Short mmCIF file of C-alpha atoms and ligand atoms in Angstrom, two decimals:
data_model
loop_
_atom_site.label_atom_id
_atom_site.label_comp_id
_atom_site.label_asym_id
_atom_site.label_seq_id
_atom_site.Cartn_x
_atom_site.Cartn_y
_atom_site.Cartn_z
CA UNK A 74 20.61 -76.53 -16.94
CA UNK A 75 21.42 -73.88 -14.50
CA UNK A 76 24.54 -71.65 -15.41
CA UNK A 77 26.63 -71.61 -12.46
CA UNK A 78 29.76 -72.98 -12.03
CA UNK A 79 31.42 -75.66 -9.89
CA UNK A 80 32.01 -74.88 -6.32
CA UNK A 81 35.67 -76.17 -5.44
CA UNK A 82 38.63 -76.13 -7.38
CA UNK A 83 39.17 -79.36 -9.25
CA UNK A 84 41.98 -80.71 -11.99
CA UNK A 85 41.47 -82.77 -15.29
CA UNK A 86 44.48 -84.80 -16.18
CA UNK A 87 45.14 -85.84 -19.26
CA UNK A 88 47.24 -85.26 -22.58
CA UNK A 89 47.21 -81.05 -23.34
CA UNK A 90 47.02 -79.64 -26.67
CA UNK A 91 46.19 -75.66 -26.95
CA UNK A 92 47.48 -72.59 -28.61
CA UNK A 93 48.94 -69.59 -26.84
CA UNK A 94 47.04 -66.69 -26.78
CA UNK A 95 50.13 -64.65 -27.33
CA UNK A 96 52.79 -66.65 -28.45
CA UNK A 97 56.39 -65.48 -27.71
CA UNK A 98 58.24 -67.00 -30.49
CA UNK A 99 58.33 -70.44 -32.33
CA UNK A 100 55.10 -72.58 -32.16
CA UNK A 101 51.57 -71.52 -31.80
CA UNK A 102 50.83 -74.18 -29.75
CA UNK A 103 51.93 -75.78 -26.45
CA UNK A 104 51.54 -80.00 -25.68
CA UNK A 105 52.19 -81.77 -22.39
CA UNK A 106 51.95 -85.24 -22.28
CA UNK A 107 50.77 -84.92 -18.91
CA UNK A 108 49.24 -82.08 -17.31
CA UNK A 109 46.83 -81.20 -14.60
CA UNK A 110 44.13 -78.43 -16.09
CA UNK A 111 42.98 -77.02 -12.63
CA UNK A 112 39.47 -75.32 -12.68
CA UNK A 113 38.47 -73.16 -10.21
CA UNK A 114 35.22 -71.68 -8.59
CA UNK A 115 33.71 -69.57 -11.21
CA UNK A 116 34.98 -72.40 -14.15
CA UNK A 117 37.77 -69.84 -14.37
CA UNK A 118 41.30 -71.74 -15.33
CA UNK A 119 44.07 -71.65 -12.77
CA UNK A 120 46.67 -73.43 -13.43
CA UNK A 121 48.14 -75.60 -16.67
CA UNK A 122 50.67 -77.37 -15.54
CA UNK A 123 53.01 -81.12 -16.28
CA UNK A 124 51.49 -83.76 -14.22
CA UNK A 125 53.57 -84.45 -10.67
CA UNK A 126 52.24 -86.69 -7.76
CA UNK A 127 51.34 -83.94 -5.06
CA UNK A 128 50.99 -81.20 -7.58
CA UNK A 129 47.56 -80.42 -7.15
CA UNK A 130 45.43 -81.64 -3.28
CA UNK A 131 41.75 -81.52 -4.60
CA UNK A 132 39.82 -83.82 -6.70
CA UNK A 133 41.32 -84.71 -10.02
CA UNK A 134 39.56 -86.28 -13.02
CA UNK A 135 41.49 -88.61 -14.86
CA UNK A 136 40.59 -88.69 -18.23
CA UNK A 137 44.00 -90.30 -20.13
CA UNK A 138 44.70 -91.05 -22.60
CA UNK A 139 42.40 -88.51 -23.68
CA UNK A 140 43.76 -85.25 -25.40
CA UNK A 141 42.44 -81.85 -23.45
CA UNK A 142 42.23 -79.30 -25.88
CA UNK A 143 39.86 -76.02 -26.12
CA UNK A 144 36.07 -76.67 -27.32
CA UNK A 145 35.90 -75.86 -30.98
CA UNK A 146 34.28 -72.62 -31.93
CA UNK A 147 32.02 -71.84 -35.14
CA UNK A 148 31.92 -68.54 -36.41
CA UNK A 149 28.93 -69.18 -38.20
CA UNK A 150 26.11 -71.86 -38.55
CA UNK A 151 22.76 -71.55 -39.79
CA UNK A 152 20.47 -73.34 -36.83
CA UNK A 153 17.21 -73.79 -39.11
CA UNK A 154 19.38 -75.14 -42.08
CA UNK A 155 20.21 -78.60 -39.53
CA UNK A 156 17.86 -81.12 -41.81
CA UNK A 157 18.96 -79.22 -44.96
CA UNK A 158 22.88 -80.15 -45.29
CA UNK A 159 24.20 -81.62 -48.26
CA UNK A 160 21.25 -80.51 -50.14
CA UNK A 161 23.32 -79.74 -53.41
CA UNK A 162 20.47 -77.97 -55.21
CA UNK A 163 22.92 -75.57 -57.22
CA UNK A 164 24.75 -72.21 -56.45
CA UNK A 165 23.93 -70.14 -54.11
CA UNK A 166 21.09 -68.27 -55.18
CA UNK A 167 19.43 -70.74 -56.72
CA UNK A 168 20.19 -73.32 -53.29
CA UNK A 169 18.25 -70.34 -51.27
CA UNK A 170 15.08 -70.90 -53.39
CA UNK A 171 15.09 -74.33 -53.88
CA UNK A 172 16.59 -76.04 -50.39
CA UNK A 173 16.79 -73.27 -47.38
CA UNK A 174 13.97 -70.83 -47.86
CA UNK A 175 11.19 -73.46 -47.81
CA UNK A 176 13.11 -75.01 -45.29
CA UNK A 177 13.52 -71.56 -43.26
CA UNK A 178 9.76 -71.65 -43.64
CA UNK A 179 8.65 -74.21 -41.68
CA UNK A 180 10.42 -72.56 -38.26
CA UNK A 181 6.85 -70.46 -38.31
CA UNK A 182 5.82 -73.72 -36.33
CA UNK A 183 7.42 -73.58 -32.92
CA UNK A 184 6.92 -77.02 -32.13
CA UNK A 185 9.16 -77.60 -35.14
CA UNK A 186 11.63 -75.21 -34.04
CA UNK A 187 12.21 -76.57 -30.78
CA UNK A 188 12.38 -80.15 -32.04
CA UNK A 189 15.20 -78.81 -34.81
CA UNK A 190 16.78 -76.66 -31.88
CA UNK A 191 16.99 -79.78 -29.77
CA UNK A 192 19.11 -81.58 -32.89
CA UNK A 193 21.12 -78.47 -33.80
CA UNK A 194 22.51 -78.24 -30.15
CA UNK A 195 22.96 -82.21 -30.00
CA UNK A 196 24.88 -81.74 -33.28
CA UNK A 197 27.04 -79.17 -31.88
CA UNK A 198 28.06 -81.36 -28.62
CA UNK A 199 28.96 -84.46 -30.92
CA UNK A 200 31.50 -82.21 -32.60
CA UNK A 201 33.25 -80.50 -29.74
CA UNK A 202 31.85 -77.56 -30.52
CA UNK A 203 31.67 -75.31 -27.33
CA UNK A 204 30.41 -71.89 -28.77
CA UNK A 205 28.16 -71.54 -31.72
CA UNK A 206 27.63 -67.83 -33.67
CA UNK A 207 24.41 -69.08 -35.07
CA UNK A 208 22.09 -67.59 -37.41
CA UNK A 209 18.12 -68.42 -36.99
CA UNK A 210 15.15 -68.27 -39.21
CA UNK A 211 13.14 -64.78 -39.70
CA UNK A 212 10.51 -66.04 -37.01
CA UNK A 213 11.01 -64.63 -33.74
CA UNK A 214 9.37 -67.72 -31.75
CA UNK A 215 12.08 -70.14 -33.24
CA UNK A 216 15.06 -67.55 -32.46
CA UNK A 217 13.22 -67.90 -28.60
CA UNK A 218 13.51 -71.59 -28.74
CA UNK A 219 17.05 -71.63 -30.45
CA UNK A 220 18.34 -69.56 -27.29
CA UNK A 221 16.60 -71.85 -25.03
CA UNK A 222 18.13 -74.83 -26.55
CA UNK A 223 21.32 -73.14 -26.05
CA UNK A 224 20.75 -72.51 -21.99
CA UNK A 225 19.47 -75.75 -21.60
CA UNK A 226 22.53 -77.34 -23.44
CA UNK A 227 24.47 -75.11 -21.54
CA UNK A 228 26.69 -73.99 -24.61
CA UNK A 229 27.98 -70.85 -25.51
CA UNK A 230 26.24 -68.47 -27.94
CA UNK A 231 25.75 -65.36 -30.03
CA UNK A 232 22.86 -65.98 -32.20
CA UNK A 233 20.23 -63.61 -34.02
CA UNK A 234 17.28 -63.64 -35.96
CA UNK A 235 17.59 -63.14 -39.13
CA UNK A 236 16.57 -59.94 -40.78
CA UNK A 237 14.86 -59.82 -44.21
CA UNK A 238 12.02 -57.63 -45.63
CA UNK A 239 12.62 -57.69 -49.87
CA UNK A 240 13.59 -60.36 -52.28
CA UNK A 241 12.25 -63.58 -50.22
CA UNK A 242 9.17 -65.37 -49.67
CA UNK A 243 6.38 -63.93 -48.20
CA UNK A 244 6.68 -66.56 -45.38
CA UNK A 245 9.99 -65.17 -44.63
CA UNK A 246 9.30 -61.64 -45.15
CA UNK A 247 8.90 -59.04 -41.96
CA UNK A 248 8.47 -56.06 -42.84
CA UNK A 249 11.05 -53.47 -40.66
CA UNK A 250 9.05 -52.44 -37.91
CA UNK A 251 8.06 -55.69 -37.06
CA UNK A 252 11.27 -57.58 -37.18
CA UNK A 253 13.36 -54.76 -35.35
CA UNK A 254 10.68 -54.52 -32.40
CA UNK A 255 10.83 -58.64 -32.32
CA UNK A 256 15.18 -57.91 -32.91
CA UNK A 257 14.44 -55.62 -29.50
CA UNK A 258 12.17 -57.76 -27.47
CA UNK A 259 14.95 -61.04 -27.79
CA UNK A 260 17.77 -59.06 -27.21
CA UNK A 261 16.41 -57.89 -24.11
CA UNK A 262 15.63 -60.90 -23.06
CA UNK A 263 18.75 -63.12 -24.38
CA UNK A 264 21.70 -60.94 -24.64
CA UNK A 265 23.87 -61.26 -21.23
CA UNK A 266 21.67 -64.53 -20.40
CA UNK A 267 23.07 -67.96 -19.03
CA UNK A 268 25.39 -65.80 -16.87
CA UNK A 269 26.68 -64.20 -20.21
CA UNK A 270 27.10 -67.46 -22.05
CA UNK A 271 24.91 -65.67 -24.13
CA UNK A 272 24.62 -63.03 -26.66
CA UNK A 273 21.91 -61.26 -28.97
CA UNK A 274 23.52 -60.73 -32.78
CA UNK A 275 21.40 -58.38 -34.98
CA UNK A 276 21.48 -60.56 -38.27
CA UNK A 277 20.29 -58.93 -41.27
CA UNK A 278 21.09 -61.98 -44.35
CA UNK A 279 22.22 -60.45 -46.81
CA UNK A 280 22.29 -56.98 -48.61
CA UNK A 281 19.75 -58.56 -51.28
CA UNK A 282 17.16 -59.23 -49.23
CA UNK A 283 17.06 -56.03 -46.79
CA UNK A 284 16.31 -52.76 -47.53
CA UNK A 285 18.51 -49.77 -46.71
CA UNK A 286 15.90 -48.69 -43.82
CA UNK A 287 15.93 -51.78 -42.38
CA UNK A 288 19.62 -52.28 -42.51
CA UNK A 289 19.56 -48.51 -41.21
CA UNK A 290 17.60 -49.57 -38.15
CA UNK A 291 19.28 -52.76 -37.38
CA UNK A 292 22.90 -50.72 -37.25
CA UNK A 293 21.00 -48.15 -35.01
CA UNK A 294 19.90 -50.84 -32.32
CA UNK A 295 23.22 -52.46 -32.69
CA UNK A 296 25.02 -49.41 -31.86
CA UNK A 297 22.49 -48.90 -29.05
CA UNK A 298 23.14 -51.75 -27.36
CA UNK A 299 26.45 -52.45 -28.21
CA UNK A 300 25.21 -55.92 -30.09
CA UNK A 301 27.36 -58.08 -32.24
CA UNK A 302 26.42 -58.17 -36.17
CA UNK A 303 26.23 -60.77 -38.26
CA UNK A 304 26.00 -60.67 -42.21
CA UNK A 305 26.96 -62.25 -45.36
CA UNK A 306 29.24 -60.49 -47.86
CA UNK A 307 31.02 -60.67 -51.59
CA UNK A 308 29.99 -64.85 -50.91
CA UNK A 309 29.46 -65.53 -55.06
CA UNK A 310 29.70 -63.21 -58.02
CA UNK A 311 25.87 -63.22 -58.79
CA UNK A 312 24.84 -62.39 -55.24
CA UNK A 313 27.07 -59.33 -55.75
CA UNK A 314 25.84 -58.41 -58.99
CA UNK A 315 22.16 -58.33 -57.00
CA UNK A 316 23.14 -56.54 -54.31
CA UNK A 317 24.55 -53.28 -56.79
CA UNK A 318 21.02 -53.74 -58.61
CA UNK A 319 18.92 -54.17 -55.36
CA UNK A 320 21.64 -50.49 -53.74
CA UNK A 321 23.02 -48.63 -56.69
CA UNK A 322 24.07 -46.11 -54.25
CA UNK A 323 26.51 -47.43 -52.75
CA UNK A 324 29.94 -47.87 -54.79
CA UNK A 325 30.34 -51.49 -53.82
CA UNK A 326 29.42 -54.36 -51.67
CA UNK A 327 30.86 -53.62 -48.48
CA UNK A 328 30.21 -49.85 -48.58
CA UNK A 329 26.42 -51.16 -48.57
CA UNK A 330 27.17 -52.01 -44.92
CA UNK A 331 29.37 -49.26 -44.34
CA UNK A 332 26.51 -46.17 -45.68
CA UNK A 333 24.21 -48.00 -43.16
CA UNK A 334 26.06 -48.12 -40.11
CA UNK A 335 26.82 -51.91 -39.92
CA UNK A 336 30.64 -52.17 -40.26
CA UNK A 337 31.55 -52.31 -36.85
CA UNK A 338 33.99 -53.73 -35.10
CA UNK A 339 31.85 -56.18 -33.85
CA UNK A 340 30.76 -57.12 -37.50
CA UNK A 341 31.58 -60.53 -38.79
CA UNK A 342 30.53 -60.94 -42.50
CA UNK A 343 30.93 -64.43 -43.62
CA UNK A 344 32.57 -65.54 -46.74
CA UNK A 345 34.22 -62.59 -48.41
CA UNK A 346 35.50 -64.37 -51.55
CA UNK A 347 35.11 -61.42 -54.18
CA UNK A 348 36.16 -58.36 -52.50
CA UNK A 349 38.14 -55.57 -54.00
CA UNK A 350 41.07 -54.26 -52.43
CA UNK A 351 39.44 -51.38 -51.10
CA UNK A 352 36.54 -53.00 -49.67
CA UNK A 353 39.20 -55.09 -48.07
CA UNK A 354 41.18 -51.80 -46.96
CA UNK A 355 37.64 -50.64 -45.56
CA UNK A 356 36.99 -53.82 -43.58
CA UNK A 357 40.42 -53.19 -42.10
CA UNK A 358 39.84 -49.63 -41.19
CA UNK A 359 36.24 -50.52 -39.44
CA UNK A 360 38.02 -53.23 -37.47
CA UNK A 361 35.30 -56.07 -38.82
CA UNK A 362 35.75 -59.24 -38.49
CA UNK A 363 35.68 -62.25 -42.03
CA UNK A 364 34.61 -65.42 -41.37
CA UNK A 365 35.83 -68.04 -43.15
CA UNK A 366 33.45 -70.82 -44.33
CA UNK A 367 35.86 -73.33 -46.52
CA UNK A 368 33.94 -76.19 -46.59
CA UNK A 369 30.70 -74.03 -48.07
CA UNK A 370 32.94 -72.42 -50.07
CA UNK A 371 33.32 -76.00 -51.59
CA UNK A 372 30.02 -77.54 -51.80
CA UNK A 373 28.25 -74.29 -53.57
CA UNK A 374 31.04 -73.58 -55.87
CA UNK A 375 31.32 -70.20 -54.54
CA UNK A 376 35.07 -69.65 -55.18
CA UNK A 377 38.21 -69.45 -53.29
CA UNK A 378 38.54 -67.28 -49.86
CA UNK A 379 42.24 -65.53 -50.10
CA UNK A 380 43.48 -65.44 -46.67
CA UNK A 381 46.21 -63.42 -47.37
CA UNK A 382 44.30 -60.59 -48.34
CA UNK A 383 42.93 -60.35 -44.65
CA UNK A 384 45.98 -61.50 -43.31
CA UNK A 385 47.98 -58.71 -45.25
CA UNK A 386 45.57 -55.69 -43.08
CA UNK A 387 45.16 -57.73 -39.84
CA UNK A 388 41.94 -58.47 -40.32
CA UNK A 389 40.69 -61.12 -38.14
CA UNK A 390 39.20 -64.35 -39.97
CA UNK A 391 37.07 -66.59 -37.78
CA UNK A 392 36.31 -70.17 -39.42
CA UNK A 393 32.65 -70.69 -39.66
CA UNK A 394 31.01 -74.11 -40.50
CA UNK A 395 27.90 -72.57 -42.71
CA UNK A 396 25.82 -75.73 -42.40
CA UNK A 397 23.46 -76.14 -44.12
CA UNK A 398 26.06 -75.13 -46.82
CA UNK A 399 28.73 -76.51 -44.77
CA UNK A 400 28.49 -80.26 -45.09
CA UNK A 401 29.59 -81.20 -41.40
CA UNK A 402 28.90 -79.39 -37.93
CA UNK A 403 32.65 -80.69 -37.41
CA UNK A 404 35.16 -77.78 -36.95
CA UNK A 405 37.48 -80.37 -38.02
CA UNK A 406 36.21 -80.39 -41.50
CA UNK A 407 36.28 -76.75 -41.72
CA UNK A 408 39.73 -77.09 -40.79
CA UNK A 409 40.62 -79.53 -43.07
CA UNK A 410 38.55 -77.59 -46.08
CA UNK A 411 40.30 -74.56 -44.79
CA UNK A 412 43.65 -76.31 -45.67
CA UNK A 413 42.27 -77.39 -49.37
CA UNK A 414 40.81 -74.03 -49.88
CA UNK A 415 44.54 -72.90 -49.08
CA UNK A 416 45.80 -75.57 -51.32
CA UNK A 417 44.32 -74.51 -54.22
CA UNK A 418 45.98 -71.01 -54.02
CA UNK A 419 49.21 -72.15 -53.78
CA UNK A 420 49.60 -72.14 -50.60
CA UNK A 421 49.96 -75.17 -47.76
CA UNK A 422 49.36 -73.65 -44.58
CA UNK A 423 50.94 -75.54 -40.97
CA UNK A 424 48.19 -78.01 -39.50
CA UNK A 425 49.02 -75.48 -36.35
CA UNK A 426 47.64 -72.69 -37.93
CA UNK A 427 44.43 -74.39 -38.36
CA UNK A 428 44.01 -75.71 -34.91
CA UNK A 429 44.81 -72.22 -33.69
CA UNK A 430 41.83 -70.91 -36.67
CA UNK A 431 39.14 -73.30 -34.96
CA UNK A 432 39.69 -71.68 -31.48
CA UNK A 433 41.74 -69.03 -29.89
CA UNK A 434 41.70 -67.20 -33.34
CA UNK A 435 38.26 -67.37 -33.64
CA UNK A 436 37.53 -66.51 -30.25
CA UNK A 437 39.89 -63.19 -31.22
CA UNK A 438 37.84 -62.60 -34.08
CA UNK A 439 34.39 -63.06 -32.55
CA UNK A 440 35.82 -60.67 -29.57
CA UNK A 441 36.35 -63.28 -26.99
CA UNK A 442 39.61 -63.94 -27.15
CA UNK A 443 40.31 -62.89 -23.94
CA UNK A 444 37.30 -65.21 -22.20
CA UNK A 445 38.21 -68.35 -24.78
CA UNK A 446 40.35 -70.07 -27.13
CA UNK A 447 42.92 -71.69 -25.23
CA UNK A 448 43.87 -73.53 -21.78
CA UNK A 449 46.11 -71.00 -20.05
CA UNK A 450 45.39 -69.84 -16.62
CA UNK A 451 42.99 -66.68 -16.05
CA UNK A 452 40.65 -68.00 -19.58
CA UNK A 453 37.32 -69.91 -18.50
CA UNK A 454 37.41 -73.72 -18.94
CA UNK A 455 35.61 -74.64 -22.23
CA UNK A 456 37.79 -77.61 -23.27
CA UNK A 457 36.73 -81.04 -24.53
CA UNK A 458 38.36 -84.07 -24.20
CA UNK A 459 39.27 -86.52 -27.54
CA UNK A 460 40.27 -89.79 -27.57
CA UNK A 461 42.83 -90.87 -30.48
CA UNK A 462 43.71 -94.66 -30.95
CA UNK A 463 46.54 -95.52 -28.90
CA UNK A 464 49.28 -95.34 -32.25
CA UNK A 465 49.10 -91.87 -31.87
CA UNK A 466 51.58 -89.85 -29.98
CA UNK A 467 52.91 -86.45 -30.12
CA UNK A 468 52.28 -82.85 -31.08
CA UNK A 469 52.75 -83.25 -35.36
CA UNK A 470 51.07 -86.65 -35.08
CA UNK A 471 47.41 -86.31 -32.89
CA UNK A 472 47.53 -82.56 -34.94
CA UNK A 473 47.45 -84.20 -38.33
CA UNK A 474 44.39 -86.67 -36.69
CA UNK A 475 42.57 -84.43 -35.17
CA UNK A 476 42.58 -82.05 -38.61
CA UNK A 477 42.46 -84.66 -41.14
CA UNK A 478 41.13 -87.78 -40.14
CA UNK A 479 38.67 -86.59 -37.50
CA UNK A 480 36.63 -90.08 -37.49
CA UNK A 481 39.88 -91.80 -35.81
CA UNK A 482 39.31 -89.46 -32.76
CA UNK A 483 36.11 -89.02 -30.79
CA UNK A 484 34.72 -86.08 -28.47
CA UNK A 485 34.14 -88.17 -25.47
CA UNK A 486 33.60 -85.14 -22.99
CA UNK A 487 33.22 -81.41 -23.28
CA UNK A 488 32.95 -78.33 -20.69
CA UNK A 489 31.66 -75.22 -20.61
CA UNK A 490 32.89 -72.61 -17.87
CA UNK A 491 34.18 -75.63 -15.99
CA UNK A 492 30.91 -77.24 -16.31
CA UNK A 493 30.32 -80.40 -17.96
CA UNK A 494 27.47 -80.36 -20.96
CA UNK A 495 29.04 -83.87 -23.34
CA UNK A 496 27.94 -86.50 -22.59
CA UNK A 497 24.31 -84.30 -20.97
CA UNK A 498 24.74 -85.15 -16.87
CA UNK A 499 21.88 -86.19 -15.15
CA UNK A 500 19.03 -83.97 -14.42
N1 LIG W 46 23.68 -65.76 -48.12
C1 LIG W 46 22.46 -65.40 -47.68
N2 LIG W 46 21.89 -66.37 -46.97
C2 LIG W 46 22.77 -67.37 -46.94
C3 LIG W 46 22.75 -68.66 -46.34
O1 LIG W 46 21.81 -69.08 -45.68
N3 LIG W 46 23.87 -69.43 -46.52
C4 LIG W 46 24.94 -68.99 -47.23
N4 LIG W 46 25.99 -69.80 -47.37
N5 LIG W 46 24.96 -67.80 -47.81
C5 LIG W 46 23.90 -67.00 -47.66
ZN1 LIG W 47 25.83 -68.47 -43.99
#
């Protein structure tokens, strides 16, 4: 599909729901129970406003009763683990040998990758999800095809292959030079692509399986490019326990990525369940990013995320999916695990606060809050439309739905930059 955006200004009317970017006091989020979202050339947003006859002179959609709201964003989602969810083959270092590394495996075949690529992105549209910070296998030739999956489906993207040369299978192993020369060749060719929709992450896995060079290098052609980074971190109490045998040399798990140059502020480490407070102090300082993956959190009995120790230093917390840990490519059940997770420390966190998790605090954490995240005028238009049954009406009540009984609403359209992707138009 090609990238650009619709010529003439249009309007979508319909039901609003969508945080504020900055809000000035009271509620996170704004609804109108009739509004005119008007697109302009470039898919830029240029107006939100209540519906009135005359209000806007170009074309307008109508898509009532549907619910407007901005395309759901996950902050991270492992592309080659698709067939893989709800494999519930143990904890996690035992569910990486048993279920994802042979899976990971099989991406060596291209043909295979595309095929999976093709699912992964038709997975993503049937949730709402509009941007994707997606993980791929070691092989080079499948992180090609993931990014071309991406362009095609016209979604947004920051995606990386992932980095491992210790600790894995052979079929998984590339050694440094290898991978960070393959790590080179995609970024040149992805990051910035589909008009910008898309970006190149340098993705080493996880301290265990890299070696300090390699982690060395990938920070180095991070910081050379300016490139987003992607990791795991402090995810269960055995990984970290191998990652001080694997480094002894650093004092702790985090200051693993710190020594080697990858605690950025365009870092997002995913999980961060058993972190000290001064790794937490440290992830503050370096401006990182945690992204929170509830529902994974769940399914591999890794423990309980505390939010309030990142919300305590400002540190921005992104909700990430984690299929094939994850058990849904629905933001909406990350949302809703989110909540549990929350539960279970005591503390019952405002169905607001999670809508505003899923997208315009995501988008802050993944540094595009400023591009994404909500419908206000000057952001570009990646919204989806969902259509609730006809009982439900109001703000409290289509939040509660949407967050935590997802199958009574369906995605029936979604946009990207003002263009349409869900349902795919017509060649
Ligand atoms: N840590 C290293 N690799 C992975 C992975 O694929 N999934 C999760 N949840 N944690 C990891
Ligand atoms: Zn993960």
């Amino acid at each position: 599909m090609s990238s650009s955006s619709p010529r003439s200004p249009r309007a979508y009317r319909g039901r609003l729901l969508t945080p504020l970017a900055a809000p000035a006091s009271g509620s996170p989020v704004r609804f109108l129970d009739d509004a005119l979202l008007v697109v302009g050339e470039g898919g830029l947003i240029e107006q939100v406003i209540p519906f009135s006859p005359g209000a806007f002179r170009g074309l307008v959609l109508d898509l009532r009763p549907a619910v407007l709201m901005p395309g759901f964003i996950d902050a991270h989602v492992h592309f080659p683990q698709t067939r893989i969810i709800g494999s519930a083959s143990g904890a996690l270092l035992d569910w990486l040998e048993r279920s994802v590394f042979p899976e990971e495996a099989r991406f060596r075949d291209e043909g295979y990758a595309e095929l999976v690529a093709a699912e992964f992105t038709g997975c993503l549209l049937a949730s709402g999800t509009t941007t994707c910070v997606a993980f791929s296998s070691s092989c080079p030739g499948a992180t090609d095809r993931l990014f071309r999956a991406l362009e095609h489906a016209g979604l947004r993207g920051i995606a990386g292959l992932t980095l491992m040369d210790q600790n894995c299978p052979e079929a998984l192993c590339v050694p440094r030079d290898e991978a960070i020369a393959a790590a080179r060749d995609l970024a040149q060719r992805w990051h910035g692509a589909a008009a910008g929709l898309l970006e190149f992450a340098i993705t080493p896995r996880f301290a265990p399986t890299c070696s300090r060079r390699l982690m060395e290098s990938a920070a180095q052609l991070a910081s050379d490019h300016g490139l987003p980074v992607q990791t795991h971190v402090a995810e269960n109490p055995a990984e970290v326990e191998a990652t001080l045998r694997e480094h002894p040399w650093a004092r702790d798990y985090v200051d693993v990525y710190d020594r080697v140059g990858l605690l950025t502020d365009r870092a997002l480490l995913a999980h961060g369940i058993h972190l000290s407070p001064r790794e937490w102090d440290r992830i503050a300082e370096a401006r990182s990013s945690v992204v929170h993956c509830p529902d994974s959190n769940f399914f591999l009995g890794s423990g309980r995320m505390r939010l309030g120790d990142a919300r305590s230093r400002a540190v921005p917390v992104a909700l990430g999916s984690d299929v094939g840990a994850g058990r849904s490519f629905d933001m909406r059940r990350s949302m809703s695990s989110a909540f549990d997770n929350a539960l279970c420390l005591g503390d019952r966190l405002p169905v607001a606060d999670l809508f505003v998790m899923a997208t315009q605090g995501t988008a802050d954490a993944i540094g595009l809050g400023r591009t994404i995240g909500s419908l206000e005028p000057g952001k570009e238009a990646d919204f989806i439309a969902v259509r609730f049954p006809e009982r439900v009406q109001g703000e409290a009540d289509l939040l509660n739905h949407l967050v935590f009984a997802p199958e009574t609403a369906t995605v029936r359209r979604s946009f990207v930059r003002g263009r349409p992707i869900h349902p795919r138009p017509p060649e």
